[in-house]
CSV table of N, CA, C and O in Angstrom, one decimal:
chain,number,residue,atom,x,y,z
A,1,MET,N,-13.6,7.7,-13.1
A,1,MET,CA,-13.0,6.9,-11.9
A,1,MET,C,-11.7,7.6,-11.3
A,1,MET,O,-10.9,7.7,-12.4
A,2,PRO,N,-11.4,7.4,-10.2
A,2,PRO,CA,-10.1,7.7,-9.5
A,2,PRO,C,-8.9,6.8,-10.2
A,2,PRO,O,-9.4,5.6,-10.9
A,3,LYS,N,-8.0,7.3,-10.4
A,3,LYS,CA,-6.5,6.2,-10.8
A,3,LYS,C,-5.5,6.4,-9.8
A,3,LYS,O,-5.4,7.4,-8.9
A,4,MET,N,-4.6,5.4,-9.8
A,4,MET,CA,-3.5,5.4,-8.9
A,4,MET,C,-2.4,5.1,-9.6
A,4,MET,O,-2.7,4.5,-10.4
A,5,ILE,N,-1.0,5.3,-9.1
A,5,ILE,CA,-0.1,4.9,-9.7
A,5,ILE,C,1.0,4.0,-8.9
A,5,ILE,O,1.0,4.5,-7.6
A,6,PHE,N,1.3,2.9,-9.1
A,6,PHE,CA,2.2,2.0,-8.4
A,6,PHE,C,3.6,2.0,-9.0
A,6,PHE,O,3.6,2.1,-10.3
A,7,ILE,N,4.7,2.4,-8.4
A,7,ILE,CA,6.1,2.1,-8.8
A,7,ILE,C,6.5,0.9,-8.3
A,7,ILE,O,6.6,0.5,-7.2
A,8,GLU,N,6.5,-0.2,-9.1
A,8,GLU,CA,7.3,-1.4,-9.2
A,8,GLU,C,8.4,-1.4,-8.7
A,8,GLU,O,9.3,-0.6,-8.9
A,9,ARG,N,9.0,-2.4,-8.0
A,9,ARG,CA,10.4,-2.7,-7.7
A,9,ARG,C,11.6,-2.3,-8.7
A,9,ARG,O,12.4,-1.9,-8.1
A,10,ASP,N,11.2,-2.8,-9.9
A,10,ASP,CA,12.2,-2.1,-10.8
A,10,ASP,C,12.1,-0.6,-11.3
A,10,ASP,O,12.7,-0.2,-12.4
A,11,GLY,N,11.2,-0.1,-10.7
A,11,GLY,CA,10.9,1.7,-11.0
A,11,GLY,C,9.7,1.7,-12.2
A,11,GLY,O,9.7,3.0,-12.3
A,12,THR,N,9.3,0.8,-12.7
A,12,THR,CA,8.3,0.9,-13.5
A,12,THR,C,7.2,1.6,-13.3
A,12,THR,O,6.8,1.1,-12.0
A,13,ARG,N,6.5,2.5,-13.5
A,13,ARG,CA,5.3,3.1,-13.1
A,13,ARG,C,3.9,2.6,-13.8
A,13,ARG,O,4.0,2.6,-14.9
A,14,LYS,N,3.2,2.2,-13.2
A,14,LYS,CA,1.9,1.3,-13.7
A,14,LYS,C,0.5,2.4,-13.1
A,14,LYS,O,0.4,2.1,-12.1
A,15,GLU,N,0.0,2.8,-13.9
A,15,GLU,CA,-1.4,3.7,-13.6
A,15,GLU,C,-2.3,2.7,-14.0
A,15,GLU,O,-2.5,2.0,-14.8
A,16,VAL,N,-3.6,2.7,-13.0
A,16,VAL,CA,-4.3,1.7,-12.9
A,16,VAL,C,-5.6,2.5,-12.5
A,16,VAL,O,-5.6,3.4,-11.6
A,17,GLU,N,-6.7,1.8,-12.9
A,17,GLU,CA,-8.3,2.4,-12.4
A,17,GLU,C,-8.2,2.0,-10.7
A,17,GLU,O,-7.8,0.9,-10.4
A,18,ALA,N,-8.7,3.0,-10.1
A,18,ALA,CA,-8.9,2.5,-8.4
A,18,ALA,C,-10.1,3.1,-7.9
A,18,ALA,O,-10.8,4.2,-7.6
A,19,PRO,N,-11.2,1.7,-8.2
A,19,PRO,CA,-12.5,2.1,-7.8
A,19,PRO,C,-12.7,2.6,-6.0
A,19,PRO,O,-12.1,2.0,-5.4
A,20,VAL,N,-13.4,3.6,-6.0
A,20,VAL,CA,-13.7,4.1,-4.9
A,20,VAL,C,-14.1,2.9,-4.0
A,20,VAL,O,-15.2,2.0,-4.2
A,21,GLY,N,-13.9,2.9,-2.6
A,21,GLY,CA,-14.1,2.0,-1.5
A,21,GLY,C,-13.3,0.7,-1.7
A,21,GLY,O,-13.4,-0.1,-0.8
A,22,LEU,N,-12.3,0.6,-2.4
A,22,LEU,CA,-11.3,-0.7,-2.6
A,22,LEU,C,-10.0,-0.1,-1.7
A,22,LEU,O,-9.4,1.0,-2.0
A,23,SER,N,-9.5,-0.9,-1.2
A,23,SER,CA,-8.0,-0.6,-0.7
A,23,SER,C,-7.2,-0.7,-1.7
A,23,SER,O,-6.9,-1.3,-2.7
A,24,VAL,N,-5.7,0.0,-1.2
A,24,VAL,CA,-4.7,-0.3,-2.3
A,24,VAL,C,-4.2,-1.7,-2.6
A,24,VAL,O,-3.9,-2.2,-3.6
A,25,LEU,N,-4.4,-2.4,-1.6
A,25,LEU,CA,-3.9,-3.9,-1.5
A,25,LEU,C,-4.9,-4.6,-2.6
A,25,LEU,O,-4.8,-5.4,-3.5
A,26,GLU,N,-6.5,-4.3,-2.4
A,26,GLU,CA,-7.4,-4.8,-3.3
A,26,GLU,C,-7.0,-4.5,-4.7
A,26,GLU,O,-6.9,-5.3,-5.9
A,27,ILE,N,-6.9,-3.0,-5.2
A,27,ILE,CA,-6.6,-2.7,-6.4
A,27,ILE,C,-5.2,-3.4,-6.9
A,27,ILE,O,-5.2,-3.6,-8.2
A,28,ALA,N,-4.3,-3.3,-6.3
A,28,ALA,CA,-3.0,-4.2,-6.6
A,28,ALA,C,-3.4,-5.7,-7.0
A,28,ALA,O,-2.7,-5.8,-8.3
A,29,HIS,N,-4.1,-6.2,-6.5
A,29,HIS,CA,-4.4,-7.8,-6.8
A,29,HIS,C,-5.2,-7.6,-8.2
A,29,HIS,O,-4.7,-8.3,-8.9
A,30,ARG,N,-6.0,-6.7,-8.3
A,30,ARG,CA,-6.7,-6.6,-9.3
A,30,ARG,C,-6.0,-6.2,-10.8
A,30,ARG,O,-6.7,-6.8,-11.8
A,31,ASN,N,-4.8,-5.7,-10.3
A,31,ASN,CA,-4.0,-5.5,-11.6
A,31,ASN,C,-2.6,-6.0,-11.7
A,31,ASN,O,-1.8,-5.5,-12.2
A,32,ASN,N,-2.6,-7.2,-11.0
A,32,ASN,CA,-1.4,-8.1,-11.1
A,32,ASN,C,0.1,-7.0,-10.4
A,32,ASN,O,1.1,-7.5,-11.2
A,33,ILE,N,-0.3,-6.7,-9.7
A,33,ILE,CA,0.9,-5.8,-9.0
A,33,ILE,C,1.3,-6.5,-7.9
A,33,ILE,O,0.7,-7.4,-7.0
A,34,ASP,N,2.5,-6.7,-7.7
A,34,ASP,CA,3.3,-7.8,-7.0
A,34,ASP,C,3.2,-7.5,-5.4
A,34,ASP,O,4.4,-7.2,-5.0
A,35,ILE,N,2.1,-7.5,-4.5
A,35,ILE,CA,1.7,-7.2,-3.5
A,35,ILE,C,1.4,-8.3,-2.6
A,35,ILE,O,0.2,-8.9,-3.1
A,36,GLU,N,1.9,-8.9,-1.9
A,36,GLU,CA,1.4,-10.4,-1.3
A,36,GLU,C,0.3,-10.2,-0.5
A,36,GLU,O,-0.7,-10.8,-0.9
A,37,GLY,N,-0.1,-9.5,0.5
A,37,GLY,CA,-1.0,-9.5,1.4
A,37,GLY,C,-1.5,-10.6,1.8
A,37,GLY,O,-2.4,-11.1,1.9
A,38,ALA,N,-0.4,-11.4,2.5
A,38,ALA,CA,-0.7,-12.7,3.4
A,38,ALA,C,-1.6,-12.9,4.2
A,38,ALA,O,-2.5,-14.1,4.2
A,39,CYS,N,-2.3,-11.7,4.8
A,39,CYS,CA,-3.3,-12.0,5.7
A,39,CYS,C,-4.8,-11.5,5.2
A,39,CYS,O,-5.7,-11.2,5.9
A,40,GLU,N,-4.5,-11.1,4.2
A,40,GLU,CA,-5.8,-10.6,3.2
A,40,GLU,C,-6.5,-9.5,3.7
A,40,GLU,O,-7.8,-9.3,4.0
A,41,GLY,N,-5.6,-8.7,4.2
A,41,GLY,CA,-6.1,-7.3,4.8
A,41,GLY,C,-6.6,-7.5,6.3
A,41,GLY,O,-7.5,-6.4,6.6
A,42,SER,N,-6.4,-8.3,7.0
A,42,SER,CA,-6.9,-8.4,8.4
A,42,SER,C,-6.1,-7.7,9.3
A,42,SER,O,-6.2,-7.9,10.7
A,43,LEU,N,-4.9,-6.9,8.9
A,43,LEU,CA,-4.2,-6.2,9.7
A,43,LEU,C,-3.3,-7.1,10.6
A,43,LEU,O,-3.2,-7.1,12.0
A,44,ALA,N,-2.9,-8.4,9.9
A,44,ALA,CA,-1.9,-9.3,10.9
A,44,ALA,C,-0.8,-9.7,10.2
A,44,ALA,O,-0.1,-10.4,10.5
A,45,CYS,N,-0.2,-8.7,9.2
A,45,CYS,CA,1.2,-8.9,8.7
A,45,CYS,C,1.4,-7.7,8.2
A,45,CYS,O,0.6,-6.8,8.4
A,46,SER,N,2.5,-7.6,7.5
A,46,SER,CA,3.1,-6.2,6.9
A,46,SER,C,3.3,-6.5,5.3
A,46,SER,O,4.3,-5.7,4.6
A,47,THR,N,3.1,-7.4,4.7
A,47,THR,CA,3.3,-7.9,3.3
A,47,THR,C,2.6,-6.9,2.4
A,47,THR,O,3.0,-7.2,1.1
A,48,CYS,N,1.8,-6.3,2.8
A,48,CYS,CA,1.1,-5.3,1.7
A,48,CYS,C,1.7,-3.7,1.9
A,48,CYS,O,1.2,-2.8,1.5
A,49,HIS,N,3.0,-3.8,2.7
A,49,HIS,CA,3.8,-2.5,3.0
A,49,HIS,C,3.9,-1.7,1.7
A,49,HIS,O,4.4,-2.4,0.4
A,50,VAL,N,3.7,0.0,1.6
A,50,VAL,CA,4.1,0.4,0.6
A,50,VAL,C,4.3,1.7,1.0
A,50,VAL,O,4.5,2.0,2.1
A,51,ILE,N,5.4,2.3,0.3
A,51,ILE,CA,5.7,3.5,0.5
A,51,ILE,C,5.1,4.9,-0.3
A,51,ILE,O,5.0,4.5,-1.6
A,52,VAL,N,4.4,5.3,0.3
A,52,VAL,CA,3.2,6.3,-0.2
A,52,VAL,C,4.3,7.7,-0.6
A,52,VAL,O,5.2,8.2,0.1
A,53,ALA,N,4.2,8.4,-1.8
A,53,ALA,CA,4.6,9.3,-2.4
A,53,ALA,C,4.5,10.5,-1.3
A,53,ALA,O,3.6,10.9,-0.6
A,54,ASP,N,5.6,11.3,-1.1
A,54,ASP,CA,5.9,12.5,0.1
A,54,ASP,C,4.5,13.4,-0.1
A,54,ASP,O,4.0,13.8,0.6
A,55,ASP,N,4.1,13.6,-1.4
A,55,ASP,CA,3.1,14.7,-1.6
A,55,ASP,C,1.7,14.2,-1.3
A,55,ASP,O,0.8,14.9,-1.1
A,56,TRP,N,1.7,12.9,-1.1
A,56,TRP,CA,0.4,12.2,-0.9
A,56,TRP,C,0.1,11.9,0.7
A,56,TRP,O,-0.9,11.7,1.2
A,57,PHE,N,1.5,11.5,1.3
A,57,PHE,CA,1.3,11.0,2.6
A,57,PHE,C,0.5,11.8,3.6
A,57,PHE,O,-0.1,11.6,4.5
A,58,GLU,N,0.6,13.0,3.6
A,58,GLU,CA,0.0,14.1,4.5
A,58,GLU,C,-1.3,14.0,4.5
A,58,GLU,O,-2.1,14.5,5.0
A,59,THR,N,-2.1,13.6,3.1
A,59,THR,CA,-3.4,13.8,3.0
A,59,THR,C,-4.1,12.3,3.4
A,59,THR,O,-5.4,12.4,3.4
A,60,LEU,N,-3.3,11.4,3.6
A,60,LEU,CA,-4.1,10.4,4.1
A,60,LEU,C,-4.5,10.4,5.7
A,60,LEU,O,-3.9,11.2,6.3
A,61,GLU,N,-5.3,9.5,5.9
A,61,GLU,CA,-5.8,9.6,7.6
A,61,GLU,C,-4.6,8.9,8.2
A,61,GLU,O,-3.9,8.0,7.5
A,62,GLU,N,-4.5,9.2,9.4
A,62,GLU,CA,-3.5,8.8,10.3
A,62,GLU,C,-3.6,7.2,10.5
A,62,GLU,O,-4.6,6.8,10.5
A,63,ALA,N,-2.4,6.7,10.5
A,63,ALA,CA,-2.1,5.0,10.7
A,63,ALA,C,-2.8,5.0,12.2
A,63,ALA,O,-2.5,5.5,13.1
A,64,SER,N,-3.7,3.9,12.2
A,64,SER,CA,-3.9,3.2,13.6
A,64,SER,C,-2.9,2.6,14.5
A,64,SER,O,-1.6,2.3,13.7
A,65,GLU,N,-3.0,2.5,15.8
A,65,GLU,CA,-1.9,2.0,16.7
A,65,GLU,C,-1.6,0.6,15.9
A,65,GLU,O,-0.5,0.2,15.9
A,66,ASP,N,-2.3,-0.2,15.8
A,66,ASP,CA,-2.5,-1.7,15.3
A,66,ASP,C,-1.8,-1.6,13.8
A,66,ASP,O,-0.5,-2.4,13.7
A,67,GLU,N,-2.0,-0.7,12.9
A,67,GLU,CA,-1.1,-0.5,11.6
A,67,GLU,C,0.4,-0.2,11.9
A,67,GLU,O,1.2,-1.0,11.5
A,68,GLU,N,0.4,0.8,12.8
A,68,GLU,CA,1.9,1.1,13.2
A,68,GLU,C,2.5,-0.1,13.8
A,68,GLU,O,3.9,-0.2,13.7
A,69,ASP,N,1.9,-1.0,14.6
A,69,ASP,CA,2.4,-2.0,15.1
A,69,ASP,C,3.1,-3.0,14.1
A,69,ASP,O,4.1,-3.7,14.0
A,70,MET,N,2.2,-3.4,13.0
A,70,MET,CA,2.5,-4.3,11.8
A,70,MET,C,3.9,-3.5,11.1
A,70,MET,O,4.2,-4.4,10.6
A,71,LEU,N,3.8,-2.1,10.8
A,71,LEU,CA,4.7,-1.5,10.2
A,71,LEU,C,6.1,-1.8,10.8
A,71,LEU,O,7.0,-1.8,10.2
A,72,ASP,N,6.0,-1.6,12.1
A,72,ASP,CA,7.3,-1.9,12.5
A,72,ASP,C,7.8,-3.5,12.3
A,72,ASP,O,9.2,-3.8,12.5
A,73,LEU,N,7.6,-4.3,11.5
A,73,LEU,CA,7.8,-5.6,11.4
A,73,LEU,C,8.2,-5.6,9.8
A,73,LEU,O,8.8,-6.6,9.2
A,74,ALA,N,8.0,-4.3,9.1
A,74,ALA,CA,8.2,-4.3,7.9
A,74,ALA,C,10.0,-4.3,7.4
A,74,ALA,O,10.2,-3.3,8.1
A,75,PHE,N,10.4,-4.9,6.4
A,75,PHE,CA,11.9,-4.2,5.8
A,75,PHE,C,11.4,-3.0,4.8
A,75,PHE,O,10.3,-2.8,4.4
A,76,GLY,N,12.7,-2.2,5.1
A,76,GLY,CA,12.5,-1.2,4.3
A,76,GLY,C,11.7,-0.2,4.9
A,76,GLY,O,11.5,0.9,4.0
A,77,LEU,N,11.3,0.1,6.2
A,77,LEU,CA,10.5,1.2,6.6
A,77,LEU,C,10.9,2.6,6.2
A,77,LEU,O,11.9,2.9,6.5
A,78,THR,N,10.0,3.1,6.0
A,78,THR,CA,10.3,4.7,5.7
A,78,THR,C,9.5,5.5,6.4
A,78,THR,O,8.4,5.2,6.9
A,79,ALA,N,9.7,6.8,6.6
A,79,ALA,CA,8.6,7.6,7.0
A,79,ALA,C,7.4,7.9,6.5
A,79,ALA,O,6.3,8.4,7.0
A,80,THR,N,7.5,7.3,5.3
A,80,THR,CA,6.1,7.6,4.5
A,80,THR,C,5.4,6.2,4.2
A,80,THR,O,4.6,6.1,3.3
A,81,SER,N,5.9,5.2,5.2
A,81,SER,CA,5.5,3.6,4.9
A,81,SER,C,3.9,3.6,5.6
A,81,SER,O,3.5,4.4,6.3
A,82,ARG,N,3.1,2.7,4.7
A,82,ARG,CA,1.8,2.6,5.1
A,82,ARG,C,1.7,1.1,4.8
A,82,ARG,O,2.3,0.5,3.9
A,83,LEU,N,0.5,0.5,5.1
A,83,LEU,CA,0.0,-0.9,4.9
A,83,LEU,C,-1.1,-0.6,3.9
A,83,LEU,O,-2.0,0.2,4.1
A,84,GLY,N,-1.0,-1.3,2.6
A,84,GLY,CA,-1.8,-0.9,1.7
A,84,GLY,C,-3.6,-1.3,1.7
A,84,GLY,O,-4.1,-0.9,1.1
A,85,CYS,N,-3.5,-2.0,2.8
A,85,CYS,CA,-4.8,-2.7,3.1
A,85,CYS,C,-5.4,-1.7,4.0
A,85,CYS,O,-7.0,-1.7,3.9
A,86,GLN,N,-4.8,-0.6,4.3
A,86,GLN,CA,-5.4,0.2,5.3
A,86,GLN,C,-5.6,1.8,4.4
A,86,GLN,O,-6.4,2.4,5.1
A,87,ILE,N,-5.3,1.6,3.3
A,87,ILE,CA,-5.7,3.0,2.4
A,87,ILE,C,-6.6,2.8,1.5
A,87,ILE,O,-6.7,1.9,0.8
A,88,ILE,N,-7.9,3.3,2.0
A,88,ILE,CA,-9.0,3.3,0.8
A,88,ILE,C,-9.4,4.2,0.1
A,88,ILE,O,-9.2,5.3,0.6
A,89,ILE,N,-9.4,3.9,-1.2
A,89,ILE,CA,-9.6,4.9,-2.4
A,89,ILE,C,-10.7,5.9,-2.0
A,89,ILE,O,-12.0,5.1,-1.7
A,90,THR,N,-10.7,6.8,-2.2
A,90,THR,CA,-11.8,7.9,-2.2
A,90,THR,C,-11.4,8.7,-3.6
A,90,THR,O,-10.5,8.8,-4.1
A,91,GLU,N,-12.4,9.7,-3.9
A,91,GLU,CA,-12.5,10.5,-5.2
A,91,GLU,C,-11.2,11.5,-5.1
A,91,GLU,O,-10.3,11.8,-5.9
A,92,GLU,N,-11.2,11.8,-3.7
A,92,GLU,CA,-10.1,12.6,-3.3
A,92,GLU,C,-8.6,12.2,-3.4
A,92,GLU,O,-7.4,12.9,-3.3
A,93,LYS,N,-8.5,10.7,-3.4
A,93,LYS,CA,-7.4,10.0,-3.7
A,93,LYS,C,-6.8,9.8,-5.1
A,93,LYS,O,-5.9,9.1,-5.5
A,94,ASP,N,-7.8,10.7,-6.1
A,94,ASP,CA,-7.3,10.2,-7.5
A,94,ASP,C,-5.9,10.5,-7.7
A,94,ASP,O,-5.5,11.8,-7.4
A,95,GLY,N,-4.9,9.9,-8.3
A,95,GLY,CA,-3.7,10.0,-8.4
A,95,GLY,C,-2.5,9.8,-7.4
A,95,GLY,O,-1.4,9.7,-7.4
A,96,LEU,N,-3.3,8.9,-6.3
A,96,LEU,CA,-2.4,8.4,-5.3
A,96,LEU,C,-1.1,7.6,-5.8
A,96,LEU,O,-1.4,7.0,-6.9
A,97,THR,N,-0.1,7.9,-5.4
A,97,THR,CA,1.2,7.3,-5.8
A,97,THR,C,1.8,6.6,-4.9
A,97,THR,O,2.1,7.1,-3.8
A,98,VAL,N,2.1,5.2,-4.8
A,98,VAL,CA,2.7,4.6,-4.1
A,98,VAL,C,3.9,3.7,-4.6
A,98,VAL,O,3.7,3.3,-5.8
A,99,ALA,N,5.1,3.5,-3.9
A,99,ALA,CA,6.1,2.5,-4.3
A,99,ALA,C,6.2,1.3,-3.7
A,99,ALA,O,5.7,1.2,-2.6
A,100,LEU,N,6.6,0.3,-4.1
A,100,LEU,CA,6.8,-1.1,-3.7
A,100,LEU,C,8.1,-1.2,-3.0
A,100,LEU,O,9.0,-0.7,-3.5
A,101,PRO,N,8.0,-1.6,-1.8
A,101,PRO,CA,9.5,-1.6,-1.3
A,101,PRO,C,10.5,-2.9,-1.9
A,101,PRO,O,9.7,-3.7,-2.6
A,102,GLN,N,11.5,-2.9,-1.4
A,102,GLN,CA,12.5,-3.7,-2.6
A,102,GLN,C,12.2,-5.2,-1.9
A,102,GLN,O,12.3,-6.5,-2.7
A,103,GLU,N,12.0,-5.1,-0.6
A,103,GLU,CA,11.3,-6.7,0.0
A,103,GLU,C,10.5,-6.6,1.1
A,103,GLU,O,10.0,-5.5,1.4
A,104,THR,N,9.7,-7.8,1.4
A,104,THR,CA,8.9,-7.8,2.2
A,104,THR,C,9.2,-9.0,3.0
A,104,THR,O,10.0,-10.2,2.7
A,105,ARG,N,8.7,-9.5,4.2
A,105,ARG,CA,8.8,-10.4,5.0
A,105,ARG,C,7.4,-10.8,5.6
A,105,ARG,O,6.8,-10.3,6.1
A,106,ASN,N,7.3,-12.4,5.3
A,106,ASN,CA,5.9,-12.8,5.8
A,106,ASN,C,6.0,-13.5,7.0
A,106,ASN,O,6.7,-14.5,7.0
A,107,MET,N,5.6,-12.8,8.0
A,107,MET,CA,5.8,-13.3,9.4
A,107,MET,C,4.8,-14.6,9.6
A,107,MET,O,5.1,-15.3,10.6
A,108,LEU,N,3.6,-14.7,8.6
A,108,LEU,CA,3.2,-15.8,9.0
A,108,LEU,C,3.6,-17.2,8.6
A,108,LEU,O,3.1,-18.2,9.0
A,109,LEU,N,4.8,-17.1,7.7
A,109,LEU,CA,5.3,-18.2,7.2
A,109,LEU,C,6.7,-18.6,8.0
A,109,LEU,O,7.5,-19.3,8.1
A,110,ASP,N,7.1,-17.4,8.8
A,110,ASP,CA,8.3,-17.6,9.7
A,110,ASP,C,7.8,-18.5,11.0
A,110,ASP,O,7.2,-19.0,11.5
């Protein structure tokens, strides 16, 4: 089974199993990683914002226009920022590494 690595806000690296077909957001929730995902993956918020490791970013599918629009609302946006709900695990993504941003903003509560 593929694995992925989350780098938590305090710098702790957590390697977890990453079942094929699940999103990074779903995997985070299964493993008690502190990613909110307020809209439950419906692409209506940016609370599942993750920062993809540089060496993995180019291997991902391009972000959709809707994802780009939501990312514009994220705190701490970087050149390798993506929404965890939009990254689906495949065998080729074994070892995917993402970091959690220092802050998130839940626009659904504003």
